Tab-separated table of C-alpha atoms in Angstrom:
chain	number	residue	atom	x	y	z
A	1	UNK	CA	133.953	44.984	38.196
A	2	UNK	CA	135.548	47.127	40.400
A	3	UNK	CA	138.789	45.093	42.525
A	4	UNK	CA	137.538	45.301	46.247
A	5	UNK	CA	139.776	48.053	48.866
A	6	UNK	CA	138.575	45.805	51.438
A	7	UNK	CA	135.881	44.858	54.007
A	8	UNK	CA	133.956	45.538	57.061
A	9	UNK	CA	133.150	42.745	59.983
A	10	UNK	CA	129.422	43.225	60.028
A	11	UNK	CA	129.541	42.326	63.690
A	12	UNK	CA	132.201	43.871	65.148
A	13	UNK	CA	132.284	46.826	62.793
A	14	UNK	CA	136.167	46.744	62.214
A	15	UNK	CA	137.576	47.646	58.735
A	16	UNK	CA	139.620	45.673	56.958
A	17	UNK	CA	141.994	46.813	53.902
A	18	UNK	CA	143.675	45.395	51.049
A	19	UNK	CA	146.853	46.504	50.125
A	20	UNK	CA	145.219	47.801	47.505
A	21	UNK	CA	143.218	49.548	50.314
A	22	UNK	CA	145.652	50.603	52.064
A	23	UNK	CA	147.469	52.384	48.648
A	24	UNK	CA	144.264	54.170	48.127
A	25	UNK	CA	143.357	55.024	51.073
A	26	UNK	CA	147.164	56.799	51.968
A	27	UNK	CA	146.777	58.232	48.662
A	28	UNK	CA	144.024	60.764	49.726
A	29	UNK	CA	145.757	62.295	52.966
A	30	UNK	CA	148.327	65.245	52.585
A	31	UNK	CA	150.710	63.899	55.203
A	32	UNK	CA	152.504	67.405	56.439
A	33	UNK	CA	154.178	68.332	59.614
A	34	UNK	CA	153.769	65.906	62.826
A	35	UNK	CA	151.416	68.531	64.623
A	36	UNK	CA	149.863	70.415	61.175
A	37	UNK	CA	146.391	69.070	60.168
A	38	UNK	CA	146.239	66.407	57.589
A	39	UNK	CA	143.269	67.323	55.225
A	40	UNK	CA	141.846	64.295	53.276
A	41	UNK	CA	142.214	64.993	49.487
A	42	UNK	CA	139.322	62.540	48.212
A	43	UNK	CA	135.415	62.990	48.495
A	44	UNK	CA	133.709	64.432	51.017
A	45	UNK	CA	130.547	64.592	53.016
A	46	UNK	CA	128.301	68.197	52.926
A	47	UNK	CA	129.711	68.858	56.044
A	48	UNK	CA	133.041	68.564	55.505
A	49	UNK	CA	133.949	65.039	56.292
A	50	UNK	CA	136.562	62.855	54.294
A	51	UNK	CA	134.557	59.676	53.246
A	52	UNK	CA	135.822	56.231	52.043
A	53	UNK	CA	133.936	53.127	50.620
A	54	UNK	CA	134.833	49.749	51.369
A	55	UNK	CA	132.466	47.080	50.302
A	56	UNK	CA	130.011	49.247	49.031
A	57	UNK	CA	129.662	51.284	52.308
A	58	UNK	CA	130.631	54.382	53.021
A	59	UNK	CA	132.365	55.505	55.936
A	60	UNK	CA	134.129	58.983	57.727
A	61	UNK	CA	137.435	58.738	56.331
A	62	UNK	CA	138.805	59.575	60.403
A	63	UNK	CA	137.309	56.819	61.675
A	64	UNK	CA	138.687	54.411	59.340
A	65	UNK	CA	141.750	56.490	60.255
A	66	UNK	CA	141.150	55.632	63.582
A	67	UNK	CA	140.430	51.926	63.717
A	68	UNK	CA	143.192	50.902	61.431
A	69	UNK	CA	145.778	51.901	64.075
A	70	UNK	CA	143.560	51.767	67.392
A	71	UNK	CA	141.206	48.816	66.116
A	72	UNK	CA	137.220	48.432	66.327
A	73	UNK	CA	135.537	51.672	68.022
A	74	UNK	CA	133.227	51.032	71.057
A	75	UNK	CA	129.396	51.401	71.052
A	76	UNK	CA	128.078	54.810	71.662
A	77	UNK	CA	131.781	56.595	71.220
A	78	UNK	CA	132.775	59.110	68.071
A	79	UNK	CA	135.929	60.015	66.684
A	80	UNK	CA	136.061	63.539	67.506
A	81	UNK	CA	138.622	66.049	66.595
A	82	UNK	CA	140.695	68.197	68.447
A	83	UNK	CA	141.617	71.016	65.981
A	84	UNK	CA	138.045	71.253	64.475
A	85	UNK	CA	138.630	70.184	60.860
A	86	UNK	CA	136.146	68.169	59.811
A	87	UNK	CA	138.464	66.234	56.868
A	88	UNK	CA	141.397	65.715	59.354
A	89	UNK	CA	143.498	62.745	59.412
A	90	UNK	CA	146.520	63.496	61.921
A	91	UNK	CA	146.169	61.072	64.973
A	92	UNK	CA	147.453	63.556	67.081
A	93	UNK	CA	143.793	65.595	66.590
A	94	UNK	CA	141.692	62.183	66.957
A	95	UNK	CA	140.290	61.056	69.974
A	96	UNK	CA	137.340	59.193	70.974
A	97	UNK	CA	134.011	60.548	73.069
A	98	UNK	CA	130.651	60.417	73.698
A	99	UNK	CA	127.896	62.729	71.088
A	100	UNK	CA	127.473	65.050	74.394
A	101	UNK	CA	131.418	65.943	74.543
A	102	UNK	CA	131.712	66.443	71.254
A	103	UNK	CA	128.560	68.385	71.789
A	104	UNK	CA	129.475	70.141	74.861
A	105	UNK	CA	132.963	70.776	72.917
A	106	UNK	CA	131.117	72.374	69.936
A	107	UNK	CA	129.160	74.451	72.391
A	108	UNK	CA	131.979	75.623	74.051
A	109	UNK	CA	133.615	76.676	70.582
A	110	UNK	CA	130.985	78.089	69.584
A	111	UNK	CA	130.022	76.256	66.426
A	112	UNK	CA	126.369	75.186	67.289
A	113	UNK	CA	124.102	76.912	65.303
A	114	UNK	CA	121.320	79.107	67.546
A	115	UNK	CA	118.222	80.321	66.677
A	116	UNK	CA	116.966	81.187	63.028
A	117	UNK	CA	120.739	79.532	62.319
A	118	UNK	CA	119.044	76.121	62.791
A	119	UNK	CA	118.083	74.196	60.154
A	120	UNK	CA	115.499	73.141	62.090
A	121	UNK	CA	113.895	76.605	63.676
A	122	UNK	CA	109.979	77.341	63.289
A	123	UNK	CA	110.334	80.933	65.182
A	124	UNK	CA	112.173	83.414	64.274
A	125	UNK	CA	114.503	85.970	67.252
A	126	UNK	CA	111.402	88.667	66.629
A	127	UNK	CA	109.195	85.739	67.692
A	128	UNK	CA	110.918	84.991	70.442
A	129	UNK	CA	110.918	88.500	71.565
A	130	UNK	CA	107.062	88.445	71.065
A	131	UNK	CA	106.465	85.312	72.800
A	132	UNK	CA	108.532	86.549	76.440
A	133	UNK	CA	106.654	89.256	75.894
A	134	UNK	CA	103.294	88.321	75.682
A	135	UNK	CA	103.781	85.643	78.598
A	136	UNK	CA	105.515	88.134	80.881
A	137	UNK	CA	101.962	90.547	80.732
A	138	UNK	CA	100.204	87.542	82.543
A	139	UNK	CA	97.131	87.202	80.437
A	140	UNK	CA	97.543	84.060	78.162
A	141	UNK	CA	98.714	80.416	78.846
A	142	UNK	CA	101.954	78.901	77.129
A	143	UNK	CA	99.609	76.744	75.176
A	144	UNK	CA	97.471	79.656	73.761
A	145	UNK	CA	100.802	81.549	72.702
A	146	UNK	CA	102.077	78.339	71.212
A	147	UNK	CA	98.996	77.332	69.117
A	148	UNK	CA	99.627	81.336	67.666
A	149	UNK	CA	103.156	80.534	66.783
A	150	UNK	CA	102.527	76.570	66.049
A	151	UNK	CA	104.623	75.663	68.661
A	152	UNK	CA	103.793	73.394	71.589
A	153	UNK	CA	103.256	74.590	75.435
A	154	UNK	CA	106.263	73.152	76.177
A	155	UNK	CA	108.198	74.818	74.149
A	156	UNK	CA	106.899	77.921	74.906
A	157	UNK	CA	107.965	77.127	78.597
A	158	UNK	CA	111.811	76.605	77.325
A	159	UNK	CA	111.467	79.758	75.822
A	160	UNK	CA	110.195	82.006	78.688
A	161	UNK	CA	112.528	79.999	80.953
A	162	UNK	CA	115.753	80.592	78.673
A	163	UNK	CA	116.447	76.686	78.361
A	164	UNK	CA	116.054	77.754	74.121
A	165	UNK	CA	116.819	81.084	72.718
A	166	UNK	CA	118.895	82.380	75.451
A	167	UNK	CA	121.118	84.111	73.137
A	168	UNK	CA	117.877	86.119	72.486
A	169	UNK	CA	117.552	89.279	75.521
């Protein structure tokens, strides 16, 4: 059996750490100049963030960061990062926000993925293309050219109206 690094209030959320914890925890973070990043040297998520188990559970290595010198972390707030590196740890490049300004931050960065980028696209930029055109000629509905493309009407409407693909001229 494995000695524990700590635990996690299930109500409140906030993270607890043995010394032992604490030892292991330090352990992973290359500590370098006050302003540098401080990249997490243990595992890490697909996308980049450092992760952490306690109890069991695992958990983003900067928030941990976070709440053991700024305590629990509100409902509905991240731990965002100011210099854009995922495995992080420097205080200095942690603060807190809502998912739409770290969205609105990774928009204006431009690391959102657009179009066939998405993980999640059906249509493809030649689609797109296809599907302004055929609407602009006037003939066919948004639901006709979205059953063709097995997309809904309403997504055809974002489309010709630019609220999706409007990197796409």
């Amino acid at each position: 059996m494995t000695k524990s690094q700590g635990s996690i209030n299930p109500i409140t959320g906030e993270v607890n750490l043995t010394e032992r914890g604490v030892r292991i925890f330090n352990s992973r973070i290359k500590i370098q100049g006050p302003d540098e990043c401080w990249p997490w040297l243990g595992g890490k998520s697909p996308d980049g963030y450092g992760k952490f188990s306690i109890s069991r559970t695992q958990r983003g290595a900067h928030r941990i960061t976070w709440m053991r010198r700024h305590g629990t972390i509100p409902d509905g707030l991240c731990v965002l990062h100011k210099c854009d590196h995922p495995a992080c740890q420097n205080l200095k490049h942690l603060f807190l926000g809502t998912r739409e300004v770290n969205n609105h931050d990774r928009d204006l960065k431009g690391r959102s993925n657009k179009g066939e980028e998405c993980w999640l696209a059906k249509l493809t930029e030649r689609e797109v293309i296809e599907i302004r055109r055929r609407y602009s000629l006037g003939v066919e509905t948004q639901e006709s050219i979205g059953k063709d493309f097995d997309v809904s009407g309403a997504q055809i409407s974002m489309i010709v109206n630019r609220k999706s693909w409007s990197h796409v001229k």
